[in-house]
């Protein structure tokens, strides 16, 4: 069983193609820019306990229109055992129907993927949030003590060809909490160079919708800043 916040039967923004997106309840960090703060609590009256079979009944409805499923959160890796069973069931459904379905994870990267070999055998890829490279910046942003596991995950997923994309939320430089996107991009480029592999890096514009707390009144990141980050990413060979 897992605590499910919501299921979007067909989403076009949660990975490649049309996908069933499953959002699990509960997160282990507290990002200042979180636009789904209602998913953070480990238990919430709005979330529903669902079995693998119940989630699979929703996935079945999407065939033949979906290319697979994406599980997000909160932080879905907090319920890794459920993910393993769910992805195994999706694999089984692919075989049964002859309609190939892929299984993706959208994660904040705070739980080591290397510790979950069975899950990773079923998982086709991870969309990894690399929120900030500098540990102090990361701590200020997320209240998490450090981001070493995120960095290890970045390297491990790349090495094992399980990294689908890296995501960075870009905050305005004048915001009371910033993310130092340039520093983050340079370090990610170094990791790609060391591995001799690269995946798409997606720069996401901060928007205040749904955000609570100290960034609630911060304006969206400007076009100029976003285009500066895009130029830097391009010059580093990340696009
Ligand atoms: S990891 Fe995602 S769900 Fe968790 S606090 Fe950060 S933005 Fe919100």
Coordinates of C-alpha atoms and ligand atoms in Angstrom, one line a residue:
X1 CA 0.0 0.0 0.0
X2 CA 1.1 3.6 -0.6
X3 CA -0.3 6.9 0.4
X4 CA -1.3 8.5 -2.9
X5 CA -2.0 12.3 -3.2
X6 CA -3.4 12.2 -6.7
X7 CA -3.2 10.5 -10.1
X8 CA -3.3 12.4 -13.4
X9 CA -4.5 9.8 -15.9
X10 CA -2.7 11.5 -18.9
X11 CA -0.1 14.1 -18.3
X12 CA 2.2 15.6 -21.0
X13 CA 4.5 17.4 -18.5
X14 CA 5.8 14.5 -16.4
X15 CA 8.4 13.0 -18.7
X16 CA 8.4 12.1 -22.4
X17 CA 5.1 11.6 -24.1
X18 CA 1.7 11.1 -22.6
X19 CA 2.0 9.4 -19.2
X20 CA -0.1 8.5 -16.2
X21 CA 1.4 10.5 -13.3
X22 CA 1.1 9.2 -9.8
X23 CA 1.9 11.6 -6.9
X24 CA 2.7 10.0 -3.6
X25 CA 2.1 11.8 -0.3
X26 CA 5.1 12.8 1.9
X27 CA 8.4 14.5 1.5
X28 CA 11.6 14.4 3.5
X29 CA 12.8 18.0 2.8
X30 CA 11.2 21.4 2.8
X31 CA 12.0 23.4 -0.3
X32 CA 11.3 27.1 0.1
X33 CA 10.0 27.1 -3.5
X34 CA 7.7 24.1 -3.2
X35 CA 4.5 24.7 -5.1
X36 CA 2.9 21.5 -3.7
X37 CA 3.4 22.1 0.0
X38 CA 0.3 20.0 0.7
X39 CA 2.2 16.9 -0.4
X40 CA 5.0 17.4 2.2
X41 CA 3.3 15.9 5.3
X42 CA 3.8 12.2 5.6
X43 CA 0.1 11.7 6.5
X44 CA -2.6 13.9 5.2
X45 CA -6.4 13.5 5.2
X46 CA -6.6 14.4 1.5
X47 CA -4.3 11.5 0.5
X48 CA -5.6 8.0 0.0
X49 CA -4.1 4.6 0.8
X50 CA -4.0 2.6 -2.5
X51 CA -2.8 -0.8 -3.3
X52 CA -0.7 -1.6 -6.4
X53 CA -3.8 -3.2 -8.0
X54 CA -5.8 0.0 -7.4
X55 CA -3.2 2.2 -9.1
X56 CA -2.8 -0.4 -11.9
X57 CA -6.6 -0.1 -12.6
X58 CA -6.0 3.6 -13.3
X59 CA -2.9 2.8 -15.5
X60 CA -4.9 0.2 -17.5
X61 CA -7.4 2.9 -18.5
X62 CA -4.7 4.9 -20.2
X63 CA -3.7 2.1 -22.7
X64 CA -3.2 2.6 -25.7
X65 CA -2.8 6.4 -25.1
X66 CA 0.1 6.4 -22.7
X67 CA 3.8 5.7 -23.1
X68 CA 4.2 4.8 -19.5
X69 CA 3.9 6.0 -15.9
X70 CA 5.8 8.6 -13.9
X71 CA 5.8 8.5 -10.1
X72 CA 6.4 11.7 -8.3
X73 CA 5.6 13.3 -4.9
X74 CA 6.3 14.6 -2.4
X75 CA 9.3 12.3 -2.6
X76 CA 8.2 9.0 -4.0
X77 CA 11.4 7.1 -3.0
X78 CA 10.2 7.3 0.6
X79 CA 7.8 4.4 -0.5
X80 CA 10.4 2.5 -2.6
X81 CA 9.0 -0.9 -1.8
X82 CA 5.7 0.1 -3.3
X83 CA 7.4 1.5 -6.3
X84 CA 9.2 -1.8 -6.9
X85 CA 5.9 -3.7 -6.9
X86 CA 4.2 -1.1 -9.0
X87 CA 6.9 -1.0 -11.7
X88 CA 6.9 -4.9 -11.7
X89 CA 3.2 -4.8 -12.3
X90 CA 3.6 -2.2 -15.2
X91 CA 6.2 -4.5 -16.7
X92 CA 3.7 -7.4 -16.5
X93 CA 1.0 -5.2 -18.1
X94 CA 3.4 -4.4 -21.0
X95 CA 3.9 -8.1 -21.7
X96 CA 0.2 -8.9 -21.3
X97 CA -1.0 -6.2 -23.6
X98 CA 1.9 -6.0 -26.0
X99 CA 1.9 -2.2 -25.4
X100 CA 5.3 -1.1 -24.2
X101 CA 5.2 1.1 -21.1
X102 CA 8.1 2.8 -19.4
X103 CA 8.4 3.6 -15.7
X104 CA 10.0 6.8 -14.6
X105 CA 10.7 8.3 -11.2
X106 CA 10.7 12.1 -10.4
X107 CA 12.9 12.5 -7.3
X108 CA 14.7 15.0 -5.1
X109 CA 17.6 12.5 -5.0
X110 CA 17.9 12.3 -1.2
X111 CA 17.6 8.5 -1.0
X112 CA 20.4 6.4 -2.6
X113 CA 19.1 4.6 -5.7
X114 CA 22.1 2.2 -5.4
X115 CA 20.4 0.8 -2.3
X116 CA 17.4 -0.3 -4.4
X117 CA 18.7 -2.6 -7.1
X118 CA 15.4 -4.5 -7.7
X119 CA 13.5 -1.2 -8.2
X120 CA 16.2 0.1 -10.5
X121 CA 16.1 -3.0 -12.6
X122 CA 12.4 -2.2 -13.4
X123 CA 12.9 1.6 -13.5
X124 CA 13.6 3.1 -17.0
X125 CA 14.9 6.4 -15.7
X126 CA 15.0 9.1 -13.1
X127 CA 14.2 12.8 -13.5
X128 CA 16.5 14.1 -10.8
X129 CA 16.2 17.5 -9.1
X130 CA 19.7 19.0 -8.4
X131 CA 18.5 21.9 -6.5
X132 CA 21.8 23.5 -5.6
X133 CA 25.5 22.3 -5.5
X134 CA 26.8 24.2 -2.6
X135 CA 25.8 22.5 0.7
X136 CA 25.1 25.8 2.5
X137 CA 22.9 27.0 -0.4
X138 CA 21.1 23.6 -0.5
X139 CA 20.5 23.7 3.3
X140 CA 19.1 27.2 3.2
X141 CA 16.8 26.2 0.4
X142 CA 15.6 22.8 1.7
X143 CA 16.4 22.7 5.4
X144 CA 18.2 19.4 4.7
X145 CA 21.6 19.0 6.4
X146 CA 23.6 18.3 3.2
X147 CA 23.3 17.2 -0.5
X148 CA 26.0 14.6 -0.7
X149 CA 23.5 11.8 -1.5
X150 CA 22.0 13.9 -4.3
X151 CA 25.5 14.2 -5.9
X152 CA 26.2 10.5 -5.4
X153 CA 22.8 9.8 -7.1
X154 CA 23.7 12.0 -10.0
X155 CA 26.9 10.1 -10.6
X156 CA 25.4 6.7 -10.0
X157 CA 22.4 7.2 -12.2
X158 CA 24.6 8.5 -15.0
X159 CA 27.0 5.6 -14.7
X160 CA 24.1 3.1 -14.9
X161 CA 22.3 4.8 -17.7
X162 CA 19.2 5.5 -15.5
X163 CA 19.3 9.3 -15.6
X164 CA 16.5 10.7 -17.9
X165 CA 17.1 14.4 -17.1
X166 CA 18.3 16.8 -14.5
X167 CA 16.0 19.5 -13.3
X168 CA 17.0 22.8 -11.8
X169 CA 14.5 25.3 -10.5
X170 CA 15.9 28.8 -11.1
X171 CA 15.1 31.4 -8.5
X172 CA 15.4 35.1 -9.2
X173 CA 18.8 36.4 -7.9
X174 CA 17.2 39.0 -5.8
X175 CA 15.0 36.4 -3.9
X176 CA 15.6 36.0 -0.2
X177 CA 16.6 32.4 -0.9
X178 CA 18.6 31.8 -4.0
X179 CA 19.9 28.7 -5.7
X180 CA 23.2 29.8 -7.5
X181 CA 22.2 28.3 -10.8
X182 CA 25.5 29.1 -12.5
X183 CA 27.5 27.3 -9.8
X184 CA 25.2 24.3 -10.1
X185 CA 25.4 24.2 -13.9
X186 CA 29.2 24.2 -13.8
X187 CA 29.4 21.3 -11.4
X188 CA 26.9 19.3 -13.3
X189 CA 28.9 19.9 -16.4
X190 CA 32.0 18.6 -14.6
X191 CA 30.2 15.4 -13.5
X192 CA 29.0 14.8 -17.1
X193 CA 32.6 15.4 -18.4
X194 CA 34.0 12.9 -15.9
X195 CA 31.5 10.3 -16.8
X196 CA 31.8 11.0 -20.5
X197 CA 28.0 11.0 -20.7
X198 CA 25.3 13.6 -20.6
X199 CA 21.5 13.9 -20.4
X200 CA 19.2 16.9 -20.9
X201 CA 19.3 19.6 -18.2
X202 CA 15.9 21.3 -17.8
X203 CA 15.9 24.8 -16.4
X204 CA 12.6 25.5 -14.7
X205 CA 11.5 29.0 -14.0
X206 CA 10.4 29.7 -10.4
X207 CA 6.8 30.8 -10.2
X208 CA 5.2 31.8 -6.9
X209 CA 1.9 29.8 -7.5
X210 CA 1.1 27.7 -4.5
X211 CA 4.3 28.7 -2.7
X212 CA 3.9 29.4 1.0
X213 CA 6.4 31.0 3.4
X214 CA 9.2 33.4 2.7
X215 CA 9.1 33.1 -1.1
X216 CA 5.4 33.4 -1.4
X217 CA 5.6 37.0 -2.7
X218 CA 8.7 36.6 -4.8
X219 CA 8.0 37.4 -8.5
X220 CA 8.7 34.8 -11.2
X221 CA 12.3 34.6 -12.5
X222 CA 12.7 37.1 -15.3
X223 CA 13.1 36.3 -19.0
X224 CA 16.6 37.9 -18.9
X225 CA 17.8 35.7 -16.1
X226 CA 16.4 32.6 -17.7
X227 CA 18.0 33.4 -20.9
X228 CA 21.4 34.1 -19.2
X229 CA 21.1 30.6 -17.5
X230 CA 20.2 29.0 -20.8
X231 CA 23.3 30.7 -22.5
X232 CA 25.6 29.5 -19.7
X233 CA 24.1 26.0 -20.0
X234 CA 24.7 26.1 -23.7
X235 CA 28.3 27.3 -23.4
X236 CA 28.9 24.4 -21.0
X237 CA 27.5 21.9 -23.5
X238 CA 24.5 21.1 -21.4
X239 CA 21.9 21.8 -24.2
Ligands
LIG1 S1 11.3 17.9 -2.9 FE1 9.5 18.5 -4.1 S2 7.7 18.0 -2.9 FE2 9.5 18.0 -1.5 S3 9.5 20.0 -0.6 FE3 10.9 20.0 -2.4 S4 9.6 20.8 -4.1 FE4 8.2 20.1 -2.4

